[in-house]
Amino acid sequence: MTYAGLNAWFLAVVAVVALLAVVRLDARRRRGAPTSGPTAGTWLLGVGGVLVVLLLMTALFDNVMIGIGLVGYDPELISGAFIGVAPLEDFAYAIAAAVLLPSLWVLLERRTPAPVSPSLSQEDPA
């Protein structure tokens, strides 16, 4: 299997998880939940900003690591497209990290129970 094929499967799973996170954020907004958390739009902007920074850092550091011979790729398994000396497939891991972690954060968010009215939670001793 090529690196692009492996990345396609992995990024497809990441895309599904991200879609579920956006749907959950949108459903929370439609239910009228408190505005303490992000909306789907602000969440996507945040993920996009982190993605840009992470891709720039990946371009810098991967080019250094590949340039000094620390990491190498089988030429038969890469597409031949490069950013510097880093194959394009190498950037899929940065994309996955920037999208998957915040998506899981949204999906695994702890749900707090609704507050109980004080008049219902305690018996009046008088």
PDB file of C-alpha atoms in Angstrom:
ATOM      1  CA  MET A   1       0.000   0.000   0.000  1.00  0.00           C
ATOM      2  CA  THR A   2       1.266   3.480  -0.817  1.00  0.00           C
ATOM      3  CA  TYR A   3       1.520   6.277   1.719  1.00  0.00           C
ATOM      4  CA  ALA A   4      -1.291   8.100  -0.094  1.00  0.00           C
ATOM      5  CA  GLY A   5      -3.554   5.044   0.202  1.00  0.00           C
ATOM      6  CA  LEU A   6      -2.834   4.685   3.895  1.00  0.00           C
ATOM      7  CA  ASN A   7      -3.430   8.392   4.427  1.00  0.00           C
ATOM      8  CA  ALA A   8      -6.729   8.255   2.540  1.00  0.00           C
ATOM      9  CA  TRP A   9      -8.131   5.603   4.877  1.00  0.00           C
ATOM     10  CA  PHE A  10      -6.890   7.364   7.983  1.00  0.00           C
ATOM     11  CA  LEU A  11      -8.094  10.811   6.894  1.00  0.00           C
ATOM     12  CA  ALA A  12     -11.515   9.386   5.960  1.00  0.00           C
ATOM     13  CA  VAL A  13     -11.960   8.241   9.563  1.00  0.00           C
ATOM     14  CA  VAL A  14     -10.781  11.653  10.805  1.00  0.00           C
ATOM     15  CA  ALA A  15     -13.293  13.381   8.495  1.00  0.00           C
ATOM     16  CA  VAL A  16     -16.174  11.290   9.855  1.00  0.00           C
ATOM     17  CA  VAL A  17     -15.204  12.090  13.455  1.00  0.00           C
ATOM     18  CA  ALA A  18     -14.915  15.811  12.594  1.00  0.00           C
ATOM     19  CA  LEU A  19     -18.319  15.763  10.918  1.00  0.00           C
ATOM     20  CA  LEU A  20     -19.854  14.192  14.015  1.00  0.00           C
ATOM     21  CA  ALA A  21     -18.278  16.929  16.153  1.00  0.00           C
ATOM     22  CA  VAL A  22     -19.689  19.699  13.941  1.00  0.00           C
ATOM     23  CA  VAL A  23     -23.133  18.078  14.013  1.00  0.00           C
ATOM     24  CA  ARG A  24     -22.981  17.873  17.804  1.00  0.00           C
ATOM     25  CA  LEU A  25     -21.972  21.526  18.134  1.00  0.00           C
ATOM     26  CA  ASP A  26     -24.760  22.565  15.780  1.00  0.00           C
ATOM     27  CA  ALA A  27     -27.319  20.448  17.644  1.00  0.00           C
ATOM     28  CA  ARG A  28     -26.234  22.010  20.927  1.00  0.00           C
ATOM     29  CA  ARG A  29     -26.791  25.490  19.459  1.00  0.00           C
ATOM     30  CA  ARG A  30     -30.248  24.552  18.103  1.00  0.00           C
ATOM     31  CA  ARG A  31     -31.295  23.184  21.509  1.00  0.00           C
ATOM     32  CA  GLY A  32     -30.504  26.560  23.014  1.00  0.00           C
ATOM     33  CA  ALA A  33     -27.748  25.234  25.242  1.00  0.00           C
ATOM     34  CA  PRO A  34     -25.749  27.793  27.225  1.00  0.00           C
ATOM     35  CA  THR A  35     -23.236  29.669  25.121  1.00  0.00           C
ATOM     36  CA  SER A  36     -20.251  28.570  27.190  1.00  0.00           C
ATOM     37  CA  GLY A  37     -18.873  26.405  24.395  1.00  0.00           C
ATOM     38  CA  PRO A  38     -17.963  27.198  20.803  1.00  0.00           C
ATOM     39  CA  THR A  39     -20.386  27.246  17.916  1.00  0.00           C
ATOM     40  CA  ALA A  40     -19.668  25.040  14.920  1.00  0.00           C
ATOM     41  CA  GLY A  41     -18.409  28.087  12.992  1.00  0.00           C
ATOM     42  CA  THR A  42     -15.994  29.309  15.642  1.00  0.00           C
ATOM     43  CA  TRP A  43     -14.809  25.758  16.227  1.00  0.00           C
ATOM     44  CA  LEU A  44     -14.047  25.342  12.516  1.00  0.00           C
ATOM     45  CA  LEU A  45     -12.163  28.661  12.484  1.00  0.00           C
ATOM     46  CA  GLY A  46     -10.111  27.542  15.476  1.00  0.00           C
ATOM     47  CA  VAL A  47      -9.296  24.191  13.911  1.00  0.00           C
ATOM     48  CA  GLY A  48      -8.364  25.939  10.666  1.00  0.00           C
ATOM     49  CA  GLY A  49      -6.011  28.322  12.463  1.00  0.00           C
ATOM     50  CA  VAL A  50      -4.294  25.494  14.304  1.00  0.00           C
ATOM     51  CA  LEU A  51      -4.067  23.554  11.042  1.00  0.00           C
ATOM     52  CA  VAL A  52      -2.236  26.401   9.290  1.00  0.00           C
ATOM     53  CA  VAL A  53       0.300  26.726  12.119  1.00  0.00           C
ATOM     54  CA  LEU A  54       0.829  22.971  12.354  1.00  0.00           C
ATOM     55  CA  LEU A  55       1.319  22.598   8.596  1.00  0.00           C
ATOM     56  CA  LEU A  56       3.919  25.384   8.598  1.00  0.00           C
ATOM     57  CA  MET A  57       5.763  23.753  11.493  1.00  0.00           C
ATOM     58  CA  THR A  58       5.548  20.368   9.781  1.00  0.00           C
ATOM     59  CA  ALA A  59       6.992  21.835   6.575  1.00  0.00           C
ATOM     60  CA  LEU A  60       9.896  23.336   8.474  1.00  0.00           C
ATOM     61  CA  PHE A  61      10.804  20.448  10.750  1.00  0.00           C
ATOM     62  CA  ASP A  62      10.117  17.606   8.311  1.00  0.00           C
ATOM     63  CA  ASN A  63      12.330  19.243   5.713  1.00  0.00           C
ATOM     64  CA  VAL A  64      15.110  19.476   8.288  1.00  0.00           C
ATOM     65  CA  MET A  65      14.696  15.849   9.422  1.00  0.00           C
ATOM     66  CA  ILE A  66      14.536  14.494   5.879  1.00  0.00           C
ATOM     67  CA  GLY A  67      17.362  16.789   4.734  1.00  0.00           C
ATOM     68  CA  ILE A  68      19.791  15.476   7.364  1.00  0.00           C
ATOM     69  CA  GLY A  69      18.804  11.877   6.665  1.00  0.00           C
ATOM     70  CA  LEU A  70      16.962  11.184   9.907  1.00  0.00           C
ATOM     71  CA  VAL A  71      13.841  10.034   8.014  1.00  0.00           C
ATOM     72  CA  GLY A  72      13.531   8.561   4.555  1.00  0.00           C
ATOM     73  CA  TYR A  73      10.735   7.408   2.262  1.00  0.00           C
ATOM     74  CA  ASP A  74      10.610   4.608  -0.280  1.00  0.00           C
ATOM     75  CA  PRO A  75      10.389   6.390  -3.670  1.00  0.00           C
ATOM     76  CA  GLU A  76       8.083   3.631  -4.938  1.00  0.00           C
ATOM     77  CA  LEU A  77       5.475   4.422  -2.263  1.00  0.00           C
ATOM     78  CA  ILE A  78       5.217   8.213  -2.564  1.00  0.00           C
ATOM     79  CA  SER A  79       3.393  10.331  -5.139  1.00  0.00           C
ATOM     80  CA  GLY A  80       6.411  12.350  -6.190  1.00  0.00           C
ATOM     81  CA  ALA A  81       4.904  15.680  -5.064  1.00  0.00           C
ATOM     82  CA  PHE A  82       7.113  17.485  -2.569  1.00  0.00           C
ATOM     83  CA  ILE A  83       7.159  20.580  -0.397  1.00  0.00           C
ATOM     84  CA  GLY A  84      10.888  21.149  -0.197  1.00  0.00           C
ATOM     85  CA  VAL A  85      12.252  17.642   0.309  1.00  0.00           C
ATOM     86  CA  ALA A  86       9.218  16.425   2.288  1.00  0.00           C
ATOM     87  CA  PRO A  87       6.752  14.300   0.330  1.00  0.00           C
ATOM     88  CA  LEU A  88       3.204  15.630   0.282  1.00  0.00           C
ATOM     89  CA  GLU A  89       1.968  12.483   2.036  1.00  0.00           C
ATOM     90  CA  ASP A  90       3.973  13.447   5.111  1.00  0.00           C
ATOM     91  CA  PHE A  91       1.551  16.301   5.847  1.00  0.00           C
ATOM     92  CA  ALA A  92      -1.454  14.013   6.377  1.00  0.00           C
ATOM     93  CA  TYR A  93      -0.387  13.311   9.945  1.00  0.00           C
ATOM     94  CA  ALA A  94      -0.408  17.018  10.813  1.00  0.00           C
ATOM     95  CA  ILE A  95      -3.861  17.379   9.262  1.00  0.00           C
ATOM     96  CA  ALA A  96      -5.141  14.384  11.194  1.00  0.00           C
ATOM     97  CA  ALA A  97      -3.759  15.684  14.499  1.00  0.00           C
ATOM     98  CA  ALA A  98      -5.141  19.201  14.008  1.00  0.00           C
ATOM     99  CA  VAL A  99      -8.623  17.893  13.200  1.00  0.00           C
ATOM    100  CA  LEU A 100      -8.940  14.711  15.255  1.00  0.00           C
ATOM    101  CA  LEU A 101      -7.919  16.006  18.682  1.00  0.00           C
ATOM    102  CA  PRO A 102     -10.426  18.899  18.837  1.00  0.00           C
ATOM    103  CA  SER A 103     -13.113  16.653  17.329  1.00  0.00           C
ATOM    104  CA  LEU A 104     -12.629  14.076  20.060  1.00  0.00           C
ATOM    105  CA  TRP A 105     -12.626  16.868  22.641  1.00  0.00           C
ATOM    106  CA  VAL A 106     -16.114  17.898  21.484  1.00  0.00           C
ATOM    107  CA  LEU A 107     -17.442  14.345  21.237  1.00  0.00           C
ATOM    108  CA  LEU A 108     -16.072  13.206  24.593  1.00  0.00           C
ATOM    109  CA  GLU A 109     -17.070  16.346  26.455  1.00  0.00           C
ATOM    110  CA  ARG A 110     -18.431  15.592  29.901  1.00  0.00           C
ATOM    111  CA  ARG A 111     -22.113  16.350  30.112  1.00  0.00           C
ATOM    112  CA  THR A 112     -23.183  17.957  33.349  1.00  0.00           C
ATOM    113  CA  PRO A 113     -26.630  17.088  34.662  1.00  0.00           C
ATOM    114  CA  ALA A 114     -29.296  19.766  34.701  1.00  0.00           C
ATOM    115  CA  PRO A 115     -29.448  21.617  38.018  1.00  0.00           C
ATOM    116  CA  VAL A 116     -32.166  20.457  40.373  1.00  0.00           C
ATOM    117  CA  SER A 117     -34.518  23.076  41.699  1.00  0.00           C
ATOM    118  CA  PRO A 118     -33.850  23.734  45.420  1.00  0.00           C
ATOM    119  CA  SER A 119     -37.540  23.385  46.216  1.00  0.00           C
ATOM    120  CA  LEU A 120     -37.588  19.872  44.758  1.00  0.00           C
ATOM    121  CA  SER A 121     -34.278  18.665  46.113  1.00  0.00           C
ATOM    122  CA  GLN A 122     -34.830  19.268  49.828  1.00  0.00           C
ATOM    123  CA  GLU A 123     -37.779  18.701  52.068  1.00  0.00           C
ATOM    124  CA  ASP A 124     -38.847  21.720  54.087  1.00  0.00           C
ATOM    125  CA  PRO A 125     -38.201  20.745  57.773  1.00  0.00           C
ATOM    126  CA  ALA A 126     -40.871  23.170  59.066  1.00  0.00           C
TER     127      ALA A 126
END
